[in-house]
Amino acid sequence: MQTLCRHATPLGPVLLTADEAGLTGLWFAGQARAPLPPGALPPEGDSPALAQARRWLDEYFAGRQPGFMPPLHLAGSEFQRAVWDILRAIPYGCTVTYGDIARRLAPQSPTGRMSAQAVGGAVGRNPVSILVPCHRVVGAAGRLTGYAGGLERKRWLLEWEGAQRSQRNHD
């Protein structure tokens, strides 16, 4: 059963959801593409995964790199989960482009090719913002593009981390 809690951040309140296996969602209240419609929100409550996610966020927004990750239970296609795994490997303070991720996944594709647009679709469906750091993915030439929480939040998160948009070293 899913449980929801709300948590304050410097960027506004976030909604977190979890089930027995782990964190299933983290999004900004009122963001354009919330993973759950308002009428489908689970009941409010608490769980170990939600408590760990709140602690992770508190450490992150205190300027520390959390040394742990709450358990995650990400529902998505095999391709989406592969993209999300790459997102989780992008170091704090670094950025990569959609094209970088596409090139990394291309050898696993039956055609040996992967489009940046397909990667963008998977990044955009990331259900756990910030912890699965989709804000660290930028467009070609370092342009800030696409973030469900809004580009101002993406810019803030990257500045908070001291990210250099020219860095793309996550391998």
Coordinates of N, CA and C in Angstrom, one line a residue:
M1 N 0.8 -1.2 0.0 CA 0.0 0.0 0.0 C 0.9 1.2 0.0
Q2 N 0.5 2.2 -0.8 CA 1.2 3.5 -0.9 C 0.9 4.4 0.3
T3 N 1.9 5.1 0.7 CA 1.7 6.1 1.8 C 2.3 7.4 1.3
L4 N 1.7 8.5 1.6 CA 2.2 9.8 1.2 C 2.6 10.7 2.4
C5 N 3.6 11.5 2.2 CA 3.9 12.6 3.2 C 4.4 13.8 2.5
R6 N 4.3 14.9 3.1 CA 4.7 16.2 2.6 C 5.9 16.6 3.4
H7 N 6.8 17.3 2.7 CA 8.1 17.8 3.3 C 8.5 19.1 2.8
A8 N 8.9 20.0 3.6 CA 9.3 21.4 3.2 C 10.7 21.3 2.7
T9 N 11.0 22.1 1.6 CA 12.3 22.2 1.1 C 12.5 23.7 0.8
P10 N 13.7 24.2 0.5 CA 13.9 25.6 0.1 C 13.3 25.9 -1.2
L11 N 12.9 24.9 -2.0 CA 12.3 25.1 -3.3 C 10.8 24.9 -3.2
G12 N 10.2 24.8 -2.0 CA 8.8 24.6 -1.8 C 8.5 23.2 -1.4
P13 N 7.3 22.9 -1.0 CA 7.0 21.6 -0.5 C 7.1 20.5 -1.6
V14 N 7.5 19.3 -1.1 CA 7.5 18.2 -2.0 C 6.6 17.1 -1.4
L15 N 6.1 16.3 -2.3 CA 5.3 15.2 -1.9 C 6.1 13.9 -2.1
L16 N 6.1 13.0 -1.1 CA 6.8 11.8 -1.2 C 5.8 10.7 -1.1
T17 N 6.0 9.6 -1.8 CA 5.2 8.4 -1.7 C 6.1 7.2 -1.6
A18 N 5.7 6.2 -0.8 CA 6.4 5.0 -0.7 C 5.5 3.8 -0.5
D19 N 6.0 2.6 -0.8 CA 5.2 1.4 -0.5 C 6.2 0.6 0.4
E20 N 5.8 -0.6 0.6 CA 6.6 -1.5 1.5 C 8.0 -1.7 1.0
A21 N 8.2 -1.6 -0.3 CA 9.6 -1.9 -0.8 C 10.5 -0.6 -0.9
G22 N 9.9 0.6 -0.9 CA 10.7 1.7 -0.9 C 10.0 3.0 -1.4
L23 N 10.8 4.0 -1.6 CA 10.3 5.3 -2.1 C 9.8 5.1 -3.6
T24 N 8.6 5.5 -3.8 CA 8.0 5.4 -5.2 C 7.9 6.7 -5.9
G25 N 7.9 7.8 -5.2 CA 7.7 9.1 -5.8 C 8.2 10.2 -5.0
L26 N 8.7 11.3 -5.7 CA 9.1 12.5 -5.0 C 8.9 13.6 -6.1
W27 N 8.0 14.5 -5.8 CA 7.7 15.6 -6.8 C 7.3 16.9 -6.0
F28 N 7.5 18.0 -6.7 CA 7.1 19.3 -6.1 C 5.6 19.4 -6.1
A29 N 5.1 19.9 -5.0 CA 3.6 20.1 -5.0 C 3.3 21.1 -6.1
G30 N 2.3 20.8 -6.8 CA 1.8 21.6 -7.9 C 2.6 21.6 -9.2
Q31 N 3.6 20.7 -9.3 CA 4.4 20.7 -10.6 C 3.5 20.3 -11.7
A32 N 3.9 20.7 -12.9 CA 3.1 20.4 -14.1 C 2.8 19.0 -14.4
R33 N 3.8 18.1 -14.3 CA 3.6 16.7 -14.6 C 3.8 15.8 -13.3
A34 N 2.9 16.0 -12.4 CA 3.0 15.2 -11.2 C 2.6 13.7 -11.6
P35 N 3.3 12.8 -11.0 CA 3.1 11.4 -11.3 C 1.7 10.9 -10.9
L36 N 1.1 11.5 -10.0 CA -0.3 11.1 -9.6 C -1.2 12.3 -9.6
P37 N -2.4 12.1 -10.2 CA -3.4 13.2 -10.2 C -3.9 13.5 -8.8
P38 N -4.2 14.7 -8.5 CA -4.6 15.0 -7.1 C -5.7 14.1 -6.5
G39 N -6.6 13.6 -7.2 CA -7.6 12.7 -6.7 C -7.1 11.3 -6.4
A40 N -5.9 11.0 -6.9 CA -5.3 9.7 -6.7 C -4.3 9.6 -5.7
L41 N -4.1 10.6 -4.9 CA -3.1 10.6 -3.8 C -3.4 9.6 -2.8
P42 N -2.4 8.8 -2.4 CA -2.6 7.8 -1.3 C -2.8 8.5 0.0
P43 N -3.2 7.8 1.0 CA -3.4 8.4 2.3 C -2.1 8.8 2.9
E44 N -2.1 9.9 3.8 CA -0.9 10.4 4.4 C -0.5 9.4 5.6
G45 N 0.8 9.3 5.8 CA 1.3 8.4 6.8 C 2.8 8.5 6.8
D46 N 3.4 7.5 7.4 CA 4.8 7.5 7.5 C 5.3 6.1 7.3
S47 N 6.6 5.9 7.0 CA 7.2 4.6 6.8 C 8.7 4.8 6.9
P48 N 9.4 3.7 7.1 CA 10.9 3.9 7.1 C 11.5 4.5 5.8
A49 N 11.0 4.2 4.7 CA 11.5 4.8 3.4 C 11.2 6.3 3.4
L50 N 10.0 6.7 3.8 CA 9.7 8.1 3.8 C 10.6 8.9 4.8
A51 N 10.8 8.3 6.0 CA 11.6 8.9 7.0 C 13.1 9.1 6.5
Q52 N 13.6 8.0 5.8 CA 14.9 8.1 5.2 C 15.0 9.2 4.1
A53 N 13.9 9.2 3.3 CA 13.9 10.2 2.2 C 13.9 11.6 2.8
R54 N 13.1 11.9 3.8 CA 13.1 13.2 4.5 C 14.5 13.5 5.0
R55 N 15.1 12.6 5.7 CA 16.5 12.8 6.2 C 17.5 13.1 5.1
W56 N 17.4 12.3 4.0 CA 18.3 12.6 2.8 C 18.1 14.0 2.3
L57 N 16.8 14.4 2.2 CA 16.6 15.8 1.7 C 17.1 16.8 2.6
D58 N 16.9 16.6 3.9 CA 17.4 17.6 4.9 C 18.9 17.7 4.8
E59 N 19.6 16.6 4.7 CA 21.1 16.6 4.5 C 21.5 17.4 3.3
Y60 N 20.8 17.0 2.2 CA 21.1 17.6 0.9 C 20.9 19.1 0.9
F61 N 19.8 19.6 1.4 CA 19.5 21.0 1.5 C 20.3 21.7 2.6
A62 N 21.0 21.0 3.5 CA 21.9 21.6 4.4 C 23.3 21.7 3.8
G63 N 23.5 21.3 2.6 CA 24.7 21.5 1.9 C 25.7 20.3 2.0
R64 N 25.1 19.2 2.5 CA 26.0 18.0 2.6 C 25.5 17.0 1.6
Q65 N 26.5 16.2 1.1 CA 26.1 15.1 0.2 C 25.7 13.9 1.1
P66 N 24.5 13.5 1.0 CA 24.1 12.4 1.9 C 24.9 11.1 1.5
G67 N 25.3 10.4 2.6 CA 26.1 9.2 2.4 C 25.3 8.0 2.3
F68 N 24.0 8.1 2.0 CA 23.1 6.9 2.0 C 22.1 7.2 0.9
M69 N 21.3 6.2 0.5 CA 20.2 6.4 -0.3 C 19.0 5.6 0.3
P70 N 17.9 6.2 0.4 CA 16.7 5.5 0.9 C 16.4 4.4 -0.1
P71 N 15.7 3.3 0.3 CA 15.4 2.3 -0.6 C 14.4 2.9 -1.7
L72 N 14.6 2.5 -2.9 CA 13.8 3.0 -4.0 C 13.0 1.9 -4.6
H73 N 11.8 2.2 -5.0 CA 11.0 1.2 -5.7 C 10.4 1.9 -6.9
L74 N 11.2 1.9 -8.0 CA 10.9 2.7 -9.2 C 10.1 1.8 -10.2
A75 N 8.9 2.2 -10.5 CA 8.1 1.5 -11.5 C 8.3 2.1 -12.9
G76 N 8.7 1.3 -13.8 CA 8.9 1.8 -15.2 C 9.3 0.7 -16.1
S77 N 9.4 1.0 -17.4 CA 9.9 0.0 -18.4 C 11.4 -0.3 -18.1
E78 N 11.8 -1.3 -18.8 CA 13.2 -1.7 -18.7 C 14.1 -0.6 -19.2
F79 N 13.7 0.1 -20.3 CA 14.5 1.2 -20.8 C 14.5 2.4 -19.8
Q80 N 13.3 2.7 -19.3 CA 13.3 3.8 -18.3 C 14.2 3.5 -17.1
R81 N 14.1 2.3 -16.6 CA 14.9 2.0 -15.4 C 16.4 2.0 -15.8
A82 N 16.8 1.7 -17.0 CA 18.2 1.8 -17.4 C 18.6 3.2 -17.4
V83 N 17.8 4.1 -17.9 CA 18.1 5.6 -17.9 C 18.2 6.1 -16.5
W84 N 17.3 5.7 -15.6 CA 17.3 6.1 -14.2 C 18.5 5.6 -13.5
D85 N 19.0 4.4 -13.8 CA 20.2 3.9 -13.2 C 21.4 4.8 -13.6
I86 N 21.4 5.3 -14.9 CA 22.5 6.2 -15.3 C 22.4 7.5 -14.5
L87 N 21.1 8.0 -14.4 CA 21.0 9.3 -13.6 C 21.5 9.1 -12.2
R88 N 21.3 8.0 -11.6 CA 21.7 7.8 -10.2 C 23.3 7.8 -10.1
A89 N 23.9 7.5 -11.2 CA 25.4 7.5 -11.3 C 26.0 8.8 -11.6
I90 N 25.3 9.8 -11.9 CA 25.8 11.2 -12.2 C 26.3 11.8 -10.9
P91 N 27.6 12.1 -10.8 CA 28.1 12.6 -9.5 C 27.5 14.0 -9.2
Y92 N 27.4 14.2 -7.9 CA 27.0 15.5 -7.4 C 27.9 16.6 -8.1
G93 N 27.2 17.7 -8.5 CA 28.0 18.8 -9.1 C 28.4 18.6 -10.6
C94 N 28.0 17.5 -11.2 CA 28.3 17.3 -12.6 C 27.0 17.2 -13.4
T95 N 27.1 17.5 -14.7 CA 26.0 17.4 -15.6 C 26.4 16.5 -16.8
V96 N 25.4 15.9 -17.4 CA 25.6 15.2 -18.6 C 24.5 15.6 -19.6
T97 N 24.6 15.4 -20.8 CA 23.6 15.7 -21.8 C 22.7 14.5 -22.1
Y98 N 21.6 14.7 -22.6 CA 20.7 13.6 -23.1 C 21.5 12.8 -24.1
G99 N 22.2 13.5 -25.0 CA 23.0 12.8 -26.0 C 24.1 11.9 -25.3
D100 N 24.7 12.3 -24.2 CA 25.7 11.5 -23.5 C 25.1 10.2 -23.1
I101 N 23.9 10.3 -22.5 CA 23.2 9.1 -22.0 C 22.8 8.2 -23.2
A102 N 22.3 8.8 -24.3 CA 22.0 8.0 -25.5 C 23.2 7.3 -26.0
R103 N 24.3 7.9 -26.1 CA 25.5 7.2 -26.5 C 25.9 6.1 -25.6
R104 N 25.7 6.3 -24.3 CA 26.0 5.2 -23.4 C 25.1 4.0 -23.5
L105 N 23.8 4.3 -23.8 CA 22.9 3.2 -24.0 C 22.8 2.5 -25.4
A106 N 23.4 3.2 -26.4 CA 23.3 2.8 -27.8 C 23.8 1.3 -27.9
P107 N 24.9 0.9 -27.3 CA 25.4 -0.5 -27.5 C 24.4 -1.5 -27.1
Q108 N 23.5 -1.2 -26.2 CA 22.5 -2.1 -25.7 C 21.3 -2.2 -26.6
S109 N 21.2 -1.3 -27.5 CA 20.0 -1.2 -28.4 C 20.2 -2.2 -29.5
P110 N 19.1 -2.9 -30.0 CA 19.3 -3.8 -31.1 C 19.8 -3.1 -32.4
T111 N 19.6 -1.8 -32.6 CA 20.1 -1.1 -33.7 C 21.5 -0.6 -33.5
G112 N 21.9 -0.5 -32.2 CA 23.2 0.1 -31.9 C 23.1 1.6 -31.9
R113 N 21.9 2.1 -31.9 CA 21.7 3.6 -31.8 C 20.6 3.9 -30.8
M114 N 20.7 5.1 -30.3 CA 19.7 5.5 -29.3 C 19.5 7.0 -29.6
S115 N 18.3 7.5 -29.5 CA 18.1 8.9 -29.7 C 18.0 9.7 -28.3
A116 N 18.5 10.9 -28.4 CA 18.5 11.8 -27.2 C 17.0 12.0 -26.8
Q117 N 16.1 12.0 -27.8 CA 14.7 12.3 -27.5 C 14.1 11.1 -26.7
A118 N 14.5 9.9 -27.0 CA 14.0 8.8 -26.3 C 14.5 8.8 -24.8
V119 N 15.8 9.2 -24.7 CA 16.3 9.4 -23.3 C 15.6 10.5 -22.6
G120 N 15.3 11.6 -23.3 CA 14.5 12.7 -22.7 C 13.2 12.3 -22.2
G121 N 12.5 11.4 -23.0 CA 11.2 10.9 -22.5 C 11.3 10.1 -21.2
A122 N 12.4 9.3 -21.1 CA 12.6 8.5 -19.9 C 13.0 9.4 -18.7
V123 N 13.8 10.3 -19.0 CA 14.2 11.3 -17.9 C 13.0 12.0 -17.4
G124 N 12.1 12.4 -18.3 CA 10.9 13.2 -18.0 C 9.9 12.3 -17.2
R125 N 10.1 11.0 -17.2 CA 9.2 10.2 -16.4 C 9.8 9.7 -15.1
N126 N 10.9 10.2 -14.8 CA 11.6 9.9 -13.5 C 10.6 10.2 -12.4
P127 N 10.2 9.1 -11.6 CA 9.2 9.4 -10.5 C 9.8 9.9 -9.2
V128 N 11.1 9.9 -9.1 CA 11.7 10.4 -7.8 C 12.7 11.5 -8.1
S129 N 12.2 12.7 -8.2 CA 13.0 13.9 -8.4 C 14.1 14.0 -7.3
I130 N 15.1 14.7 -7.6 CA 16.3 15.1 -6.8 C 17.1 13.9 -6.4
L131 N 16.5 12.8 -5.7 CA 17.3 11.7 -5.4 C 17.8 10.9 -6.6
V132 N 16.9 10.8 -7.6 CA 17.3 10.3 -8.9 C 17.5 11.6 -9.7
P133 N 18.8 12.1 -9.8 CA 19.0 13.5 -10.2 C 18.8 13.8 -11.6
C134 N 17.6 13.9 -12.1 CA 17.3 14.2 -13.5 C 17.7 15.7 -13.7
H135 N 17.8 16.5 -12.6 CA 18.2 17.9 -12.8 C 19.6 18.0 -13.3
R136 N 20.4 17.0 -13.3 CA 21.8 17.0 -13.7 C 21.9 16.7 -15.2
V137 N 20.8 16.5 -15.9 CA 20.8 16.3 -17.4 C 20.4 17.6 -18.1
V138 N 21.3 18.0 -19.0 CA 21.1 19.2 -19.7 C 21.1 18.9 -21.2
G139 N 20.6 19.9 -22.0 CA 20.6 19.8 -23.4 C 21.9 20.0 -24.0
A140 N 22.0 19.8 -25.3 CA 23.2 20.0 -26.1 C 23.8 21.4 -25.7
A141 N 25.1 21.4 -25.7 CA 25.9 22.6 -25.3 C 25.6 23.2 -24.0
G142 N 25.1 22.3 -23.1 CA 24.8 22.7 -21.7 C 23.5 23.5 -21.5
R143 N 22.7 23.6 -22.5 CA 21.4 24.3 -22.3 C 20.5 23.7 -21.2
L144 N 19.9 24.5 -20.4 CA 18.9 24.0 -19.4 C 17.6 23.8 -20.2
T145 N 17.2 22.5 -20.2 CA 16.0 22.1 -20.8 C 15.3 21.2 -19.9
G146 N 14.0 21.1 -20.1 CA 13.1 20.1 -19.4 C 13.4 19.8 -18.0
Y147 N 12.4 20.2 -17.1 CA 12.5 19.7 -15.7 C 11.0 19.8 -15.2
A148 N 10.5 18.7 -14.8 CA 9.0 18.8 -14.4 C 8.8 19.7 -13.3
G149 N 9.8 20.0 -12.4 CA 9.6 20.9 -11.3 C 9.8 22.4 -11.8
G150 N 10.2 22.6 -13.0 CA 10.4 23.9 -13.5 C 11.9 24.3 -13.7
L151 N 12.2 25.0 -14.7 CA 13.6 25.3 -15.0 C 14.2 26.2 -13.9
E152 N 13.5 27.0 -13.2 CA 14.0 27.8 -12.1 C 14.5 26.9 -11.0
R153 N 13.8 25.8 -10.7 CA 14.2 24.9 -9.7 C 15.4 24.1 -10.2
K154 N 15.4 23.7 -11.5 CA 16.6 23.0 -12.0 C 17.8 23.9 -11.9
R155 N 17.7 25.1 -12.3 CA 18.8 26.1 -12.2 C 19.3 26.2 -10.8
W156 N 18.4 26.3 -9.8 CA 18.7 26.4 -8.4 C 19.5 25.2 -7.9
L157 N 19.0 24.0 -8.3 CA 19.6 22.8 -7.8 C 21.0 22.7 -8.4
L158 N 21.2 23.0 -9.6 CA 22.6 22.9 -10.2 C 23.5 24.0 -9.6
E159 N 23.0 25.2 -9.3 CA 23.8 26.1 -8.7 C 24.1 25.7 -7.2
W160 N 23.2 25.1 -6.5 CA 23.3 24.6 -5.2 C 24.5 23.6 -5.1
E161 N 24.5 22.8 -6.1 CA 25.6 21.7 -6.2 C 26.9 22.3 -6.7
G162 N 26.9 23.5 -7.2 CA 28.1 24.1 -7.8 C 28.4 23.4 -9.1
A163 N 27.4 23.0 -9.8 CA 27.6 22.2 -11.1 C 28.1 23.1 -12.2
Q164 N 29.0 22.6 -12.9 CA 29.6 23.2 -14.1 C 28.9 22.5 -15.3
R165 N 28.2 23.3 -16.0 CA 27.4 22.7 -17.1 C 28.3 22.1 -18.2
S166 N 29.6 22.4 -18.2 CA 30.5 21.8 -19.2 C 31.0 20.4 -18.7
Q167 N 30.8 20.1 -17.4 CA 31.3 18.8 -17.0 C 30.4 17.7 -17.4
R168 N 30.9 16.6 -17.9 CA 30.1 15.5 -18.4 C 30.9 14.2 -18.1
N169 N 31.6 14.2 -17.0 CA 32.4 13.0 -16.6 C 31.7 12.2 -15.5
H170 N 30.9 11.3 -16.0 CA 30.2 10.4 -14.9 C 30.5 9.0 -15.1
D171 N 31.4 8.6 -16.1 CA 31.7 7.2 -16.3 C 32.8 6.8 -15.3

